Amino acid sequence: MVFFRMKSVEDLENGIYNSNVKNNPADISKERKMQIIKLTDKYKEEVFGMMKVFYASSAVIHKSSEAVLTRDINDCIADNPFIEGYVFKEEDDVIGYSMVSKNYSTEYGGLCIWIEDLYFKEQARGKGYAAVYFRFLEDTYREAVRFKLEVEAENTSAIEAYHKSGYEISEYHLMTKEMDKDLGGK
């Protein structure tokens, strides 16, 4: 079981969300702390490195170019209203990142948050941090009517973690059309 500490107003104002995660509430010595920080220039290089690992993995179908990854980071840092980036830290170590995009869902009549990227380094997996992040998103986007993400069917550990946080496999089949535009290579 994972327990959460609600963020304080001070944490929100500083752009930092602090969490305490315990697998067993009686065992304080095993408490882990994760910070969720808004992506800034300070973390650009480290996030870029993690994105290269993530986009080279079997977790994604489409392999994005370095130019696209750089644009994603820059858009998160800039004043782009459609995308935000977050960095995950444990103590002084960066342990992962995420990017979310925002759109309107006519089916549900409100804001939809799409979890575009969710990546934890190997040493941070299986610690309940995805659940902490999902709770953070729900607290941050209280007006959202739906949260969505994609996951490869073979990624059973991620699917199990997402199920624990209330995510279900959608009955919809996603269809896309790729536009032939110069996006910095593919």
PDB file of C-alpha atoms in Angstrom:
ATOM      1  CA  MET A   1       0.000   0.000   0.000  1.00  0.00           C
ATOM      2  CA  VAL A   2       1.248   3.492  -0.843  1.00  0.00           C
ATOM      3  CA  PHE A   3       0.469   6.486   1.349  1.00  0.00           C
ATOM      4  CA  PHE A   4       0.675  10.091   0.165  1.00  0.00           C
ATOM      5  CA  ARG A   5       1.387  13.375   1.876  1.00  0.00           C
ATOM      6  CA  MET A   6      -0.692  16.132   0.348  1.00  0.00           C
ATOM      7  CA  LYS A   7       1.303  18.995  -1.070  1.00  0.00           C
ATOM      8  CA  SER A   8       1.328  22.263   0.776  1.00  0.00           C
ATOM      9  CA  VAL A   9       0.512  25.650  -0.693  1.00  0.00           C
ATOM     10  CA  GLU A  10       4.182  26.594  -0.189  1.00  0.00           C
ATOM     11  CA  ASP A  11       5.304  23.583  -2.260  1.00  0.00           C
ATOM     12  CA  LEU A  12       2.980  24.623  -5.074  1.00  0.00           C
ATOM     13  CA  GLU A  13       4.207  28.217  -5.058  1.00  0.00           C
ATOM     14  CA  ASN A  14       7.829  27.092  -5.364  1.00  0.00           C
ATOM     15  CA  GLY A  15       7.047  24.705  -8.246  1.00  0.00           C
ATOM     16  CA  ILE A  16       8.061  21.698  -6.126  1.00  0.00           C
ATOM     17  CA  TYR A  17       5.873  18.835  -4.936  1.00  0.00           C
ATOM     18  CA  ASN A  18       7.333  16.778  -2.101  1.00  0.00           C
ATOM     19  CA  SER A  19       6.023  13.308  -1.331  1.00  0.00           C
ATOM     20  CA  ASN A  20       6.685  10.676   1.266  1.00  0.00           C
ATOM     21  CA  VAL A  21       6.166   7.113   0.086  1.00  0.00           C
ATOM     22  CA  LYS A  22       6.004   4.191   2.520  1.00  0.00           C
ATOM     23  CA  ASN A  23       5.311   0.587   1.637  1.00  0.00           C
ATOM     24  CA  ASN A  24       4.535  -0.079   5.282  1.00  0.00           C
ATOM     25  CA  PRO A  25       3.404   2.876   7.435  1.00  0.00           C
ATOM     26  CA  ALA A  26       4.904   1.277  10.560  1.00  0.00           C
ATOM     27  CA  ASP A  27       8.401   1.180   9.029  1.00  0.00           C
ATOM     28  CA  ILE A  28       9.519   4.810   8.928  1.00  0.00           C
ATOM     29  CA  SER A  29      13.098   3.800   8.078  1.00  0.00           C
ATOM     30  CA  LYS A  30      11.995   2.673   4.601  1.00  0.00           C
ATOM     31  CA  GLU A  31      10.411   6.007   3.746  1.00  0.00           C
ATOM     32  CA  ARG A  32      11.388   7.359   0.346  1.00  0.00           C
ATOM     33  CA  LYS A  33      10.943  10.922  -0.771  1.00  0.00           C
ATOM     34  CA  MET A  34      10.346  12.043  -4.318  1.00  0.00           C
ATOM     35  CA  GLN A  35      10.206  15.619  -5.497  1.00  0.00           C
ATOM     36  CA  ILE A  36       8.313  16.629  -8.613  1.00  0.00           C
ATOM     37  CA  ILE A  37       9.775  19.787 -10.100  1.00  0.00           C
ATOM     38  CA  LYS A  38       8.696  21.822 -13.104  1.00  0.00           C
ATOM     39  CA  LEU A  39      11.119  21.303 -15.994  1.00  0.00           C
ATOM     40  CA  THR A  40      13.543  24.234 -16.315  1.00  0.00           C
ATOM     41  CA  ASP A  41      16.773  24.982 -18.186  1.00  0.00           C
ATOM     42  CA  LYS A  42      18.680  23.501 -15.232  1.00  0.00           C
ATOM     43  CA  TYR A  43      17.447  19.995 -16.136  1.00  0.00           C
ATOM     44  CA  LYS A  44      17.521  20.241 -19.957  1.00  0.00           C
ATOM     45  CA  GLU A  45      20.574  18.053 -20.559  1.00  0.00           C
ATOM     46  CA  GLU A  46      19.581  15.356 -18.093  1.00  0.00           C
ATOM     47  CA  VAL A  47      16.017  15.155 -19.423  1.00  0.00           C
ATOM     48  CA  PHE A  48      17.346  15.059 -22.993  1.00  0.00           C
ATOM     49  CA  GLY A  49      19.503  12.041 -22.052  1.00  0.00           C
ATOM     50  CA  MET A  50      16.537  10.246 -20.486  1.00  0.00           C
ATOM     51  CA  MET A  51      14.369  11.043 -23.506  1.00  0.00           C
ATOM     52  CA  LYS A  52      16.945   9.479 -25.814  1.00  0.00           C
ATOM     53  CA  VAL A  53      16.845   6.291 -23.720  1.00  0.00           C
ATOM     54  CA  PHE A  54      13.039   6.319 -23.565  1.00  0.00           C
ATOM     55  CA  TYR A  55      12.552   6.915 -27.302  1.00  0.00           C
ATOM     56  CA  ALA A  56      15.092   4.225 -28.198  1.00  0.00           C
ATOM     57  CA  SER A  57      13.244   1.672 -26.035  1.00  0.00           C
ATOM     58  CA  SER A  58      10.411  -0.702 -26.858  1.00  0.00           C
ATOM     59  CA  ALA A  59       8.078   1.528 -24.812  1.00  0.00           C
ATOM     60  CA  VAL A  60       7.457   3.702 -27.872  1.00  0.00           C
ATOM     61  CA  ILE A  61       6.541   2.840 -31.433  1.00  0.00           C
ATOM     62  CA  HIS A  62       7.635   6.054 -33.148  1.00  0.00           C
ATOM     63  CA  LYS A  63      11.310   6.935 -32.751  1.00  0.00           C
ATOM     64  CA  SER A  64      11.629  10.720 -32.571  1.00  0.00           C
ATOM     65  CA  SER A  65      14.670  12.621 -33.778  1.00  0.00           C
ATOM     66  CA  GLU A  66      16.953  14.566 -31.467  1.00  0.00           C
ATOM     67  CA  ALA A  67      15.581  17.772 -33.009  1.00  0.00           C
ATOM     68  CA  VAL A  68      12.035  16.790 -31.999  1.00  0.00           C
ATOM     69  CA  LEU A  69      13.156  15.862 -28.480  1.00  0.00           C
ATOM     70  CA  THR A  70      14.932  19.211 -28.143  1.00  0.00           C
ATOM     71  CA  ARG A  71      11.817  21.041 -29.352  1.00  0.00           C
ATOM     72  CA  ASP A  72       9.690  19.116 -26.827  1.00  0.00           C
ATOM     73  CA  ILE A  73      11.951  20.218 -23.975  1.00  0.00           C
ATOM     74  CA  ASN A  74      12.067  23.820 -25.191  1.00  0.00           C
ATOM     75  CA  ASP A  75       8.269  23.915 -25.523  1.00  0.00           C
ATOM     76  CA  CYS A  76       7.899  22.650 -21.952  1.00  0.00           C
ATOM     77  CA  ILE A  77      10.220  25.355 -20.649  1.00  0.00           C
ATOM     78  CA  ALA A  78       8.685  28.106 -22.812  1.00  0.00           C
ATOM     79  CA  ASP A  79       5.253  29.569 -22.310  1.00  0.00           C
ATOM     80  CA  ASN A  80       3.490  26.910 -24.429  1.00  0.00           C
ATOM     81  CA  PRO A  81      -0.042  26.417 -23.035  1.00  0.00           C
ATOM     82  CA  PHE A  82      -0.376  22.888 -24.441  1.00  0.00           C
ATOM     83  CA  ILE A  83       2.561  21.052 -22.840  1.00  0.00           C
ATOM     84  CA  GLU A  84       4.299  20.930 -19.469  1.00  0.00           C
ATOM     85  CA  GLY A  85       7.319  19.001 -18.301  1.00  0.00           C
ATOM     86  CA  TYR A  86       8.248  17.627 -14.885  1.00  0.00           C
ATOM     87  CA  VAL A  87      11.428  16.236 -13.375  1.00  0.00           C
ATOM     88  CA  PHE A  88      11.446  13.597 -10.631  1.00  0.00           C
ATOM     89  CA  LYS A  89      14.129  13.688  -7.944  1.00  0.00           C
ATOM     90  CA  GLU A  90      15.058  11.411  -5.060  1.00  0.00           C
ATOM     91  CA  GLU A  91      17.407  13.276  -2.714  1.00  0.00           C
ATOM     92  CA  ASP A  92      19.783  15.058  -5.135  1.00  0.00           C
ATOM     93  CA  ASP A  93      19.414  12.501  -7.942  1.00  0.00           C
ATOM     94  CA  VAL A  94      17.209  13.003 -10.984  1.00  0.00           C
ATOM     95  CA  ILE A  95      15.315   9.721 -11.337  1.00  0.00           C
ATOM     96  CA  GLY A  96      12.890  10.444 -14.175  1.00  0.00           C
ATOM     97  CA  TYR A  97      10.751  12.885 -16.101  1.00  0.00           C
ATOM     98  CA  SER A  98       7.312  13.299 -17.616  1.00  0.00           C
ATOM     99  CA  MET A  99       5.591  15.504 -20.160  1.00  0.00           C
ATOM    100  CA  VAL A 100       1.862  16.117 -20.291  1.00  0.00           C
ATOM    101  CA  SER A 101      -0.234  17.805 -22.937  1.00  0.00           C
ATOM    102  CA  LYS A 102      -3.634  19.407 -22.492  1.00  0.00           C
ATOM    103  CA  ASN A 103      -6.689  19.294 -24.712  1.00  0.00           C
ATOM    104  CA  TYR A 104     -10.470  19.513 -24.508  1.00  0.00           C
ATOM    105  CA  SER A 105     -12.543  16.328 -24.529  1.00  0.00           C
ATOM    106  CA  THR A 106     -15.943  16.807 -26.168  1.00  0.00           C
ATOM    107  CA  GLU A 107     -16.931  13.303 -25.071  1.00  0.00           C
ATOM    108  CA  TYR A 108     -16.418  14.201 -21.403  1.00  0.00           C
ATOM    109  CA  GLY A 109     -17.018  17.945 -21.649  1.00  0.00           C
ATOM    110  CA  GLY A 110     -13.807  19.293 -20.199  1.00  0.00           C
ATOM    111  CA  LEU A 111     -10.053  19.332 -19.869  1.00  0.00           C
ATOM    112  CA  CYS A 112      -8.188  16.144 -20.763  1.00  0.00           C
ATOM    113  CA  ILE A 113      -4.619  15.596 -19.605  1.00  0.00           C
ATOM    114  CA  TRP A 114      -2.572  13.333 -21.862  1.00  0.00           C
ATOM    115  CA  ILE A 115       0.486  11.838 -20.183  1.00  0.00           C
ATOM    116  CA  GLU A 116       2.797  11.909 -23.196  1.00  0.00           C
ATOM    117  CA  ASP A 117       6.012  10.653 -21.601  1.00  0.00           C
ATOM    118  CA  LEU A 118       6.494   8.941 -18.257  1.00  0.00           C
ATOM    119  CA  TYR A 119       9.993   7.659 -17.605  1.00  0.00           C
ATOM    120  CA  PHE A 120      11.749   6.466 -14.471  1.00  0.00           C
ATOM    121  CA  LYS A 121      15.349   5.328 -14.390  1.00  0.00           C
ATOM    122  CA  GLU A 122      15.791   1.637 -13.564  1.00  0.00           C
ATOM    123  CA  GLN A 123      16.706   2.259  -9.895  1.00  0.00           C
ATOM    124  CA  ALA A 124      13.470   4.225  -9.350  1.00  0.00           C
ATOM    125  CA  ARG A 125      11.059   1.648 -10.775  1.00  0.00           C
ATOM    126  CA  GLY A 126       8.774  -0.416  -8.584  1.00  0.00           C
ATOM    127  CA  LYS A 127       8.860   2.080  -5.695  1.00  0.00           C
ATOM    128  CA  GLY A 128       5.354   3.479  -6.080  1.00  0.00           C
ATOM    129  CA  TYR A 129       6.515   6.719  -7.680  1.00  0.00           C
ATOM    130  CA  ALA A 130       4.119   6.450 -10.639  1.00  0.00           C
ATOM    131  CA  ALA A 131       1.223   6.470  -8.163  1.00  0.00           C
ATOM    132  CA  VAL A 132       2.693   9.552  -6.490  1.00  0.00           C
ATOM    133  CA  TYR A 133       2.932  11.277  -9.868  1.00  0.00           C
ATOM    134  CA  PHE A 134      -0.639  10.372 -10.825  1.00  0.00           C
ATOM    135  CA  ARG A 135      -1.869  11.813  -7.525  1.00  0.00           C
ATOM    136  CA  PHE A 136       0.175  14.961  -8.184  1.00  0.00           C
ATOM    137  CA  LEU A 137      -1.479  15.313 -11.613  1.00  0.00           C
ATOM    138  CA  GLU A 138      -4.943  14.852 -10.132  1.00  0.00           C
ATOM    139  CA  ASP A 139      -4.179  17.505  -7.503  1.00  0.00           C
ATOM    140  CA  THR A 140      -2.637  19.870 -10.040  1.00  0.00           C
ATOM    141  CA  TYR A 141      -5.348  19.513 -12.696  1.00  0.00           C
ATOM    142  CA  ARG A 142      -8.400  19.272 -10.439  1.00  0.00           C
ATOM    143  CA  GLU A 143     -10.617  20.577 -13.248  1.00  0.00           C
ATOM    144  CA  ALA A 144      -9.605  17.705 -15.572  1.00  0.00           C
ATOM    145  CA  VAL A 145     -12.362  15.278 -16.526  1.00  0.00           C
ATOM    146  CA  ARG A 146     -10.031  12.644 -17.969  1.00  0.00           C
ATOM    147  CA  PHE A 147      -6.426  11.495 -17.839  1.00  0.00           C
ATOM    148  CA  LYS A 148      -4.990   9.409 -20.687  1.00  0.00           C
ATOM    149  CA  LEU A 149      -1.760   7.621 -21.461  1.00  0.00           C
ATOM    150  CA  GLU A 150      -0.421   5.042 -23.882  1.00  0.00           C
ATOM    151  CA  VAL A 151       1.319   1.841 -22.878  1.00  0.00           C
ATOM    152  CA  GLU A 152       2.715  -1.048 -24.883  1.00  0.00           C
ATOM    153  CA  ALA A 153       0.871  -4.339 -24.214  1.00  0.00           C
ATOM    154  CA  GLU A 154       4.184  -6.053 -23.369  1.00  0.00           C
ATOM    155  CA  ASN A 155       4.928  -3.570 -20.574  1.00  0.00           C
ATOM    156  CA  THR A 156       3.021  -5.570 -17.968  1.00  0.00           C
ATOM    157  CA  SER A 157       4.707  -4.002 -14.930  1.00  0.00           C
ATOM    158  CA  ALA A 158       3.682  -0.515 -16.089  1.00  0.00           C
ATOM    159  CA  ILE A 159       0.144  -1.707 -16.845  1.00  0.00           C
ATOM    160  CA  GLU A 160      -0.099  -3.176 -13.336  1.00  0.00           C
ATOM    161  CA  ALA A 161       1.117   0.093 -11.790  1.00  0.00           C
ATOM    162  CA  TYR A 162      -1.339   2.121 -13.860  1.00  0.00           C
ATOM    163  CA  HIS A 163      -4.224  -0.186 -12.902  1.00  0.00           C
ATOM    164  CA  LYS A 164      -3.415   0.372  -9.223  1.00  0.00           C
ATOM    165  CA  SER A 165      -3.924   4.100  -9.806  1.00  0.00           C
ATOM    166  CA  GLY A 166      -7.309   3.584 -11.469  1.00  0.00           C
ATOM    167  CA  TYR A 167      -6.321   3.535 -15.140  1.00  0.00           C
ATOM    168  CA  GLU A 168      -8.121   1.065 -17.401  1.00  0.00           C
ATOM    169  CA  ILE A 169      -7.494  -0.184 -20.924  1.00  0.00           C
ATOM    170  CA  SER A 170      -9.647   1.834 -23.317  1.00  0.00           C
ATOM    171  CA  GLU A 171     -11.981   0.162 -25.782  1.00  0.00           C
ATOM    172  CA  TYR A 172     -11.031   2.731 -28.406  1.00  0.00           C
ATOM    173  CA  HIS A 173      -8.494   2.024 -31.119  1.00  0.00           C
ATOM    174  CA  LEU A 174      -6.238   5.005 -31.652  1.00  0.00           C
ATOM    175  CA  MET A 175      -5.851   6.116 -35.264  1.00  0.00           C
ATOM    176  CA  THR A 176      -3.262   8.637 -36.411  1.00  0.00           C
ATOM    177  CA  LYS A 177      -2.227  10.322 -39.622  1.00  0.00           C
ATOM    178  CA  GLU A 178       1.359  11.422 -39.937  1.00  0.00           C
ATOM    179  CA  MET A 179       1.847  14.669 -41.825  1.00  0.00           C
ATOM    180  CA  ASP A 180       4.838  15.003 -44.125  1.00  0.00           C
ATOM    181  CA  LYS A 181       6.436  18.043 -42.497  1.00  0.00           C
ATOM    182  CA  ASP A 182      10.036  18.835 -41.784  1.00  0.00           C
ATOM    183  CA  LEU A 183      10.138  18.241 -38.052  1.00  0.00           C
ATOM    184  CA  GLY A 184      13.876  17.860 -37.815  1.00  0.00           C
ATOM    185  CA  GLY A 185      14.056  14.346 -39.200  1.00  0.00           C
ATOM    186  CA  LYS A 186      12.445  11.137 -38.083  1.00  0.00           C
TER     187      LYS A 186
END
